[in-house]
Amino acid sequence: MATVTVKDFQVGFPNDWCPGCGDFGILNSLHQALAGLGLKPHEVAVFGGIGCSGKTQYYVNAYDVHTLHGRVLPYATGAKLANPELTVVAVGGDGDGMAIGAGHFVNAGRSNLDLTYILHNNEVYGLTKGQASPTLPMGSQTKSLPEPTIQGSVNPLMLALASGYTWIGRGYAFDVRGLVELIQRAIRHKGLSFLEVLQPCPTYNNLHTKAWFAGKDQGGVPRVAPLDPSYDPVIEPDAGEGAVRARLGAFVVEATRGGEPIRTGVFLENLSVPDLGERLAQRLPAYRHAPPAHRVVADAKGRSNADLTPLFAEVAVS
Ligand SMILES: Cc1ncc(C[n+]2csc(CCOP(=O)(O)OP(=O)(O)O)c2C)c(N)n1
Ligand code: SF4
């Protein structure tokens, strides 16, 4: 195959997102990021959760799976473990990942498997008509809500840190150039990467709109801005305890900073934790050259190689 271009990752069928949805910016960024990394479509698998954002994988020409609500990370984990050569990207909404999928989100962090999870954060359940999601700030009243929400909100970056994600970032859906770079850095990171993307939902979130993010009501002063260039997210492999503490302290300050601007960029790049594939290969040396995807499971006619007869004989009830 000649040089890969963005077109190679695009699909030729219609898209049903609402006009102006932030999902478009994320999708375009993903196309550009994958092509820019020189990956070929057959080297990439994209897994989607349930929701508007969970349709992203249909619009990427790569292997794709539409999974169950909240279960995108277990599917992605299985695929990466079976075929470590694949570049695996999981995408989903804040309802999908921070509510029903929160247990999987936390436990994926424990594994630090080498995949990338992109969370579309629009603060609402878009596909099911705009209910409050776990990231909607307390006291907010978006247009589907009869009253302002009286529940608190989850901070995805902090949850990712507490869970053990080794690369953590935040982008904005309409800052495509910045997002392409963030997605590429997330994919390049050898370990579990979490990228929160602030995503306007023009249909149901009438508070945090594209115009709001652009600061149209305050003379065009944008409400999203990159982290200060002096912010260094890296924890080196041999970082001492003091250095780690200092890094994590800086992370917490930035990730919990209230007010504006809302910062985007790489918040953490922890190089000190080996990824699960590496740890697995240490335990099972054969995993490196014979992961499950390399094993022959059927003969030329597609018949399974597994002979279950002895097993059936053993469990048979006479
Ligand atoms: C087990 C289960 N419960 C509920 C639903 C209904 N459902 C479909 S999409 C969705 C919300 C999706 O919201 P979010 O993850 O924020 O994605 P968005 O649509 O905003 O991109 C829900 C609750 C479902 N499909 N499966
Ligand atoms: S409902 Fe919101 S999130 Fe869903 S496609 Fe429309 S604008 Fe996008």
Tab-separated table of C-alpha atoms and ligand atoms in Angstrom:
chain	number	residue	atom	x	y	z
A	1	MET	CA	0.000	0.000	0.000
A	2	ALA	CA	1.306	3.463	-0.878
A	3	THR	CA	1.525	6.230	1.701
A	4	VAL	CA	-1.552	6.308	3.894
A	5	THR	CA	-3.702	9.427	3.714
A	6	VAL	CA	-6.661	10.687	5.727
A	7	LYS	CA	-8.931	9.425	2.947
A	8	ASP	CA	-7.872	5.860	3.701
A	9	PHE	CA	-9.475	6.125	7.121
A	10	GLN	CA	-12.679	7.797	5.923
A	11	VAL	CA	-15.808	5.856	4.994
A	12	GLY	CA	-18.155	6.536	2.144
A	13	PHE	CA	-21.513	6.375	3.853
A	14	PRO	CA	-23.691	9.043	5.513
A	15	ASN	CA	-23.314	10.231	9.079
A	16	ASP	CA	-26.333	10.889	11.321
A	17	TRP	CA	-24.879	13.212	13.963
A	18	CYS	CA	-26.674	16.575	14.352
A	19	PRO	CA	-25.151	19.474	12.402
A	20	GLY	CA	-22.564	21.249	14.544
A	21	CYS	CA	-21.965	18.296	16.887
A	22	GLY	CA	-18.503	18.198	18.445
A	23	ASP	CA	-18.262	14.541	17.499
A	24	PHE	CA	-17.302	15.670	13.983
A	25	GLY	CA	-14.171	17.425	15.247
A	26	ILE	CA	-13.158	14.345	17.218
A	27	LEU	CA	-13.769	12.081	14.232
A	28	ASN	CA	-11.784	14.310	11.872
A	29	SER	CA	-8.963	14.454	14.397
A	30	LEU	CA	-8.944	10.685	14.729
A	31	HIS	CA	-8.730	10.251	10.936
A	32	GLN	CA	-5.850	12.711	10.750
A	33	ALA	CA	-4.065	11.289	13.771
A	34	LEU	CA	-4.151	7.716	12.468
A	35	ALA	CA	-2.999	8.708	9.000
A	36	GLY	CA	-0.321	10.983	10.428
A	37	LEU	CA	1.084	8.112	12.454
A	38	GLY	CA	1.505	6.171	9.225
A	39	LEU	CA	-0.803	3.406	10.376
A	40	LYS	CA	-2.739	1.338	7.868
A	41	PRO	CA	-6.463	0.655	8.371
A	42	HIS	CA	-5.879	-3.064	8.963
A	43	GLU	CA	-3.501	-2.224	11.794
A	44	VAL	CA	-6.149	-0.322	13.744
A	45	ALA	CA	-9.239	-1.401	15.694
A	46	VAL	CA	-11.748	1.159	16.976
A	47	PHE	CA	-14.274	0.167	19.636
A	48	GLY	CA	-17.320	2.312	20.434
A	49	GLY	CA	-19.617	2.415	23.451
A	50	ILE	CA	-23.321	3.183	23.234
A	51	GLY	CA	-24.446	6.731	22.502
A	52	CYS	CA	-23.937	9.280	19.720
A	53	SER	CA	-20.197	9.155	20.383
A	54	GLY	CA	-20.402	5.365	20.283
A	55	LYS	CA	-21.004	5.521	16.539
A	56	THR	CA	-17.548	6.950	15.863
A	57	GLN	CA	-16.084	3.585	14.897
A	58	TYR	CA	-18.566	3.211	12.014
A	59	TYR	CA	-17.049	6.308	10.457
A	60	VAL	CA	-13.457	5.088	10.628
A	61	ASN	CA	-12.214	2.673	8.025
A	62	ALA	CA	-10.530	0.160	10.329
A	63	TYR	CA	-11.625	-2.892	12.265
A	64	ASP	CA	-14.577	-1.748	14.339
A	65	VAL	CA	-16.888	-3.062	17.008
A	66	HIS	CA	-19.994	-1.407	18.461
A	67	THR	CA	-19.973	-2.766	21.983
A	68	LEU	CA	-22.457	-2.777	24.885
A	69	HIS	CA	-23.289	0.281	26.994
A	70	GLY	CA	-20.371	0.893	29.370
A	71	ARG	CA	-18.405	-2.131	28.176
A	72	VAL	CA	-16.101	-0.603	25.604
A	73	LEU	CA	-12.931	-1.079	27.658
A	74	PRO	CA	-13.335	-4.831	28.286
A	75	TYR	CA	-13.835	-5.379	24.528
A	76	ALA	CA	-10.824	-3.248	23.671
A	77	THR	CA	-8.774	-5.013	26.338
A	78	GLY	CA	-9.648	-8.433	24.924
A	79	ALA	CA	-8.662	-7.423	21.406
A	80	LYS	CA	-5.356	-5.908	22.467
A	81	LEU	CA	-4.464	-8.904	24.612
A	82	ALA	CA	-5.310	-11.272	21.773
A	83	ASN	CA	-3.404	-9.261	19.171
A	84	PRO	CA	-0.766	-6.971	20.701
A	85	GLU	CA	0.212	-5.739	17.215
A	86	LEU	CA	-3.101	-3.898	16.784
A	87	THR	CA	-3.399	-0.208	17.577
A	88	VAL	CA	-6.528	-0.182	19.715
A	89	VAL	CA	-8.652	2.920	20.265
A	90	ALA	CA	-11.794	2.916	22.411
A	91	VAL	CA	-14.291	5.784	22.199
A	92	GLY	CA	-17.391	6.577	24.198
A	93	GLY	CA	-19.472	9.210	25.930
A	94	ASP	CA	-19.345	10.525	29.483
A	95	GLY	CA	-22.551	8.653	30.313
A	96	ASP	CA	-21.109	5.479	28.876
A	97	GLY	CA	-17.713	5.735	30.554
A	98	MET	CA	-18.347	7.618	33.807
A	99	ALA	CA	-21.681	6.016	34.819
A	100	ILE	CA	-22.476	2.467	33.727
A	101	GLY	CA	-18.885	1.956	32.589
A	102	ALA	CA	-17.197	3.489	35.644
A	103	GLY	CA	-16.191	0.130	37.148
A	104	HIS	CA	-14.515	-0.880	33.913
A	105	PHE	CA	-12.869	2.528	33.663
A	106	VAL	CA	-11.292	2.080	37.100
A	107	ASN	CA	-10.208	-1.511	36.557
A	108	ALA	CA	-8.680	-0.812	33.151
A	109	GLY	CA	-6.338	1.560	34.994
A	110	ARG	CA	-5.022	-1.317	37.095
A	111	SER	CA	-3.897	-3.144	33.963
A	112	ASN	CA	-2.172	-0.308	32.122
A	113	LEU	CA	-2.630	-2.152	28.835
A	114	ASP	CA	-1.304	-0.315	25.776
A	115	LEU	CA	-4.480	1.214	24.343
A	116	THR	CA	-6.119	4.617	24.031
A	117	TYR	CA	-9.496	5.599	25.445
A	118	ILE	CA	-11.127	8.778	24.146
A	119	LEU	CA	-14.010	10.102	26.257
A	120	HIS	CA	-16.422	12.480	24.484
A	121	ASN	CA	-17.499	14.738	27.352
A	122	ASN	CA	-20.644	16.680	26.442
A	123	GLU	CA	-22.092	16.508	29.997
A	124	VAL	CA	-25.324	14.951	28.728
A	125	TYR	CA	-26.674	11.661	27.466
A	126	GLY	CA	-27.000	12.851	23.862
A	127	LEU	CA	-28.510	9.801	22.213
A	128	THR	CA	-31.268	9.417	24.824
A	129	LYS	CA	-32.315	13.078	24.668
A	130	GLY	CA	-30.128	15.043	27.007
A	131	GLN	CA	-30.402	13.683	30.541
A	132	ALA	CA	-27.674	14.903	32.919
A	133	SER	CA	-24.521	12.805	32.717
A	134	PRO	CA	-22.081	12.302	35.619
A	135	THR	CA	-19.900	15.177	34.383
A	136	LEU	CA	-22.589	17.882	34.434
A	137	PRO	CA	-21.619	20.364	37.192
A	138	MET	CA	-23.947	20.616	40.199
A	139	GLY	CA	-26.536	23.367	39.784
A	140	SER	CA	-26.473	23.282	35.962
A	141	GLN	CA	-29.747	23.184	34.075
A	142	THR	CA	-29.410	22.108	30.486
A	143	LYS	CA	-32.504	22.294	28.333
A	144	SER	CA	-33.855	18.771	28.918
A	145	LEU	CA	-33.765	19.166	32.697
A	146	PRO	CA	-36.885	20.415	34.504
A	147	GLU	CA	-34.701	21.638	37.408
A	148	PRO	CA	-30.964	22.243	37.895
A	149	THR	CA	-29.079	19.067	38.793
A	150	ILE	CA	-28.543	18.610	42.525
A	151	GLN	CA	-25.923	15.908	42.033
A	152	GLY	CA	-22.191	16.445	42.116
A	153	SER	CA	-19.980	15.687	39.132
A	154	VAL	CA	-17.114	13.281	38.449
A	155	ASN	CA	-13.748	14.718	37.454
A	156	PRO	CA	-12.602	12.310	34.710
A	157	LEU	CA	-8.943	13.320	34.914
A	158	MET	CA	-8.810	12.718	38.661
A	159	LEU	CA	-10.593	9.392	38.323
A	160	ALA	CA	-8.092	8.361	35.666
A	161	LEU	CA	-5.173	9.290	37.927
A	162	ALA	CA	-6.621	7.422	40.904
A	163	SER	CA	-7.222	4.374	38.715
A	164	GLY	CA	-3.662	4.135	37.408
A	165	TYR	CA	-3.849	5.476	33.830
A	166	THR	CA	-0.316	6.303	32.807
A	167	TRP	CA	-1.118	8.924	30.147
A	168	ILE	CA	-3.839	11.489	30.812
A	169	GLY	CA	-4.853	14.406	28.620
A	170	ARG	CA	-7.659	16.784	27.774
A	171	GLY	CA	-8.585	18.288	24.414
A	172	TYR	CA	-11.370	20.281	22.828
A	173	ALA	CA	-13.446	18.928	19.941
A	174	PHE	CA	-13.115	22.011	17.723
A	175	ASP	CA	-9.401	22.460	18.287
A	176	VAL	CA	-8.672	19.849	15.652
A	177	ARG	CA	-4.989	20.657	15.318
A	178	GLY	CA	-4.443	20.314	19.074
A	179	LEU	CA	-6.567	17.178	19.204
A	180	VAL	CA	-4.666	15.445	16.417
A	181	GLU	CA	-1.459	15.954	18.358
A	182	LEU	CA	-3.017	14.740	21.604
A	183	ILE	CA	-4.450	11.598	19.992
A	184	GLN	CA	-1.094	10.835	18.413
A	185	ARG	CA	0.736	11.278	21.698
A	186	ALA	CA	-1.852	9.114	23.455
A	187	ILE	CA	-1.467	6.336	20.885
A	188	ARG	CA	2.328	6.529	20.945
A	189	HIS	CA	2.393	6.171	24.725
A	190	LYS	CA	3.201	2.581	25.677
A	191	GLY	CA	0.511	2.031	28.281
A	192	LEU	CA	-3.085	2.986	28.968
A	193	SER	CA	-3.942	6.467	27.707
A	194	PHE	CA	-7.005	8.461	28.650
A	195	LEU	CA	-8.018	11.508	26.640
A	196	GLU	CA	-11.007	13.557	27.784
A	197	VAL	CA	-12.402	15.658	24.948
A	198	LEU	CA	-14.721	18.561	25.745
A	199	GLN	CA	-17.460	18.173	23.171
A	200	PRO	CA	-20.340	20.572	22.517
A	201	CYS	CA	-23.726	18.897	22.012
A	202	PRO	CA	-25.648	21.696	20.277
A	203	THR	CA	-28.918	19.783	20.523
A	204	TYR	CA	-29.086	19.210	24.290
A	205	ASN	CA	-26.326	21.126	26.057
A	206	ASN	CA	-27.332	24.768	25.646
A	207	LEU	CA	-24.876	25.910	28.349
A	208	HIS	CA	-21.479	24.755	27.119
A	209	THR	CA	-21.841	25.480	23.437
A	210	LYS	CA	-19.234	26.121	20.766
A	211	ALA	CA	-19.886	29.874	21.233
A	212	TRP	CA	-19.427	29.513	25.010
A	213	PHE	CA	-16.118	27.680	24.599
A	214	ALA	CA	-15.034	30.392	22.148
A	215	GLY	CA	-15.970	33.068	24.712
A	216	LYS	CA	-18.281	34.903	22.297
A	217	ASP	CA	-20.081	36.485	25.286
A	218	GLN	CA	-16.822	37.835	26.725
A	219	GLY	CA	-15.316	39.565	23.737
A	220	GLY	CA	-13.938	36.420	22.146
A	221	VAL	CA	-11.650	35.371	25.020
A	222	PRO	CA	-11.675	31.560	24.655
A	223	ARG	CA	-12.613	29.477	27.672
A	224	VAL	CA	-10.234	26.686	26.669
A	225	ALA	CA	-6.497	27.257	26.565
A	226	PRO	CA	-3.405	25.031	26.562
A	227	LEU	CA	-1.579	24.225	29.789
A	228	ASP	CA	1.246	26.605	30.575
A	229	PRO	CA	4.322	25.591	28.509
A	230	SER	CA	6.290	25.220	31.758
A	231	TYR	CA	3.989	22.378	32.848
A	232	ASP	CA	5.944	19.135	32.463
A	233	PRO	CA	3.754	15.972	32.543
A	234	VAL	CA	6.545	13.401	32.384
A	235	ILE	CA	7.434	10.903	35.108
A	236	GLU	CA	10.692	9.312	33.958
A	237	PRO	CA	11.149	5.531	34.315
A	238	ASP	CA	13.707	5.999	37.081
A	239	ALA	CA	11.988	8.917	38.837
A	240	GLY	CA	12.535	8.902	42.579
A	241	GLU	CA	9.699	9.163	45.068
A	242	GLY	CA	10.197	12.876	45.523
A	243	ALA	CA	9.980	13.559	41.788
A	244	VAL	CA	6.849	11.426	41.469
A	245	ARG	CA	5.176	13.245	44.352
A	246	ALA	CA	6.002	16.627	42.842
A	247	ARG	CA	4.616	15.578	39.444
A	248	LEU	CA	1.409	14.170	40.887
A	249	GLY	CA	0.973	17.266	43.032
A	250	ALA	CA	1.222	19.468	39.948
A	251	PHE	CA	-1.257	17.199	38.185
A	252	VAL	CA	-3.826	17.541	40.961
A	253	VAL	CA	-3.480	21.318	40.995
A	254	GLU	CA	-4.125	21.521	37.239
A	255	ALA	CA	-6.830	18.849	37.063
A	256	THR	CA	-8.881	20.381	39.871
A	257	ARG	CA	-8.368	24.029	38.965
A	258	GLY	CA	-11.771	25.656	38.835
A	259	GLY	CA	-12.681	28.670	36.734
A	260	GLU	CA	-11.307	29.641	33.375
A	261	PRO	CA	-9.561	29.000	31.143
A	262	ILE	CA	-10.166	25.278	31.135
A	263	ARG	CA	-6.785	23.746	30.374
A	264	THR	CA	-6.040	21.348	27.549
A	265	GLY	CA	-2.935	19.302	26.871
A	266	VAL	CA	-1.017	16.396	28.331
A	267	PHE	CA	-1.495	16.296	32.105
A	268	LEU	CA	0.454	13.101	32.784
A	269	GLU	CA	2.914	10.913	30.915
A	270	ASN	CA	4.092	8.302	33.359
A	271	LEU	CA	6.900	6.208	31.878
A	272	SER	CA	7.680	4.323	35.085
A	273	VAL	CA	5.015	1.564	34.892
A	274	PRO	CA	5.475	-1.354	32.457
A	275	ASP	CA	2.372	-2.052	30.427
A	276	LEU	CA	0.349	-5.219	30.957
A	277	GLY	CA	1.606	-6.846	27.735
A	278	GLU	CA	5.165	-6.583	28.999
A	279	ARG	CA	4.275	-7.968	32.416
A	280	LEU	CA	2.354	-10.795	30.773
A	281	ALA	CA	5.325	-11.696	28.566
A	282	GLN	CA	7.518	-11.911	31.644
A	283	ARG	CA	5.086	-14.352	33.222
A	284	LEU	CA	4.416	-16.275	29.972
A	285	PRO	CA	7.392	-15.943	27.585
A	286	ALA	CA	5.392	-17.563	24.734
A	287	TYR	CA	2.989	-14.604	24.766
A	288	ARG	CA	5.535	-12.456	22.905
A	289	HIS	CA	5.763	-14.638	19.777
A	290	ALA	CA	2.477	-16.560	20.041
A	291	PRO	CA	-0.291	-14.338	21.358
A	292	PRO	CA	-3.812	-15.782	20.872
A	293	ALA	CA	-4.313	-14.031	17.526
A	294	HIS	CA	-1.344	-15.902	16.034
A	295	ARG	CA	-2.588	-19.328	16.936
A	296	VAL	CA	-4.209	-21.524	14.332
A	297	VAL	CA	-7.681	-22.321	15.608
A	298	ALA	CA	-9.258	-23.902	12.519
A	299	ASP	CA	-8.260	-26.056	9.570
A	300	ALA	CA	-8.406	-24.918	5.929
A	301	LYS	CA	-12.132	-25.651	5.815
A	302	GLY	CA	-12.839	-23.551	8.909
A	303	ARG	CA	-13.353	-26.537	11.195
A	304	SER	CA	-12.220	-25.937	14.752
A	305	ASN	CA	-8.901	-27.469	15.756
A	306	ALA	CA	-10.109	-27.926	19.278
A	307	ASP	CA	-11.193	-31.474	19.971
A	308	LEU	CA	-13.776	-31.219	22.719
A	309	THR	CA	-14.633	-34.934	22.725
A	310	PRO	CA	-12.467	-35.754	25.780
A	311	LEU	CA	-14.001	-32.833	27.669
A	312	PHE	CA	-17.550	-33.938	26.852
A	313	ALA	CA	-16.656	-37.484	27.887
A	314	GLU	CA	-15.363	-36.217	31.192
A	315	VAL	CA	-18.427	-34.134	32.038
A	316	ALA	CA	-20.990	-36.561	30.639
A	317	VAL	CA	-23.671	-37.695	33.095
A	318	SER	CA	-24.492	-41.336	32.637
B	1	LIG	C1	-27.716	-1.211	29.415
B	1	LIG	C2	-28.235	0.005	28.689
B	1	LIG	N1	-28.846	0.969	29.399
B	1	LIG	C3	-29.320	2.062	28.772
B	1	LIG	C4	-29.175	2.201	27.420
B	1	LIG	C5	-29.741	3.410	26.737
B	1	LIG	N2	-28.738	4.368	26.312
B	1	LIG	C6	-28.336	4.410	25.040
B	1	LIG	S1	-27.251	5.647	24.765
B	1	LIG	C7	-27.324	6.141	26.379
B	1	LIG	C8	-26.580	7.350	26.874
B	1	LIG	C9	-25.358	7.684	26.136
B	1	LIG	O1	-24.812	8.857	26.655
B	1	LIG	P1	-23.305	9.205	26.516
B	1	LIG	O2	-22.482	8.029	26.870
B	1	LIG	O3	-23.026	10.426	27.306
B	1	LIG	O4	-23.087	9.411	24.963
B	1	LIG	P2	-23.557	10.565	23.963
B	1	LIG	O5	-24.827	10.066	23.331
B	1	LIG	O6	-23.752	11.812	24.741
B	1	LIG	O7	-22.429	10.648	22.998
B	1	LIG	C10	-28.191	5.333	27.101
B	1	LIG	C11	-28.492	5.512	28.541
B	1	LIG	C12	-28.510	1.177	26.700
B	1	LIG	N3	-28.307	1.256	25.382
B	1	LIG	N4	-28.049	0.087	27.362
B	2	SF4	S1	-27.627	14.698	20.269
B	2	SF4	FE1	-25.816	15.916	20.774
B	2	SF4	S2	-24.139	14.438	20.915
B	2	SF4	FE2	-25.806	13.462	19.784
B	2	SF4	S3	-25.370	13.843	17.615
B	2	SF4	FE3	-26.772	15.438	18.315
B	2	SF4	S4	-25.433	17.111	18.929
B	2	SF4	FE4	-24.154	15.274	18.841
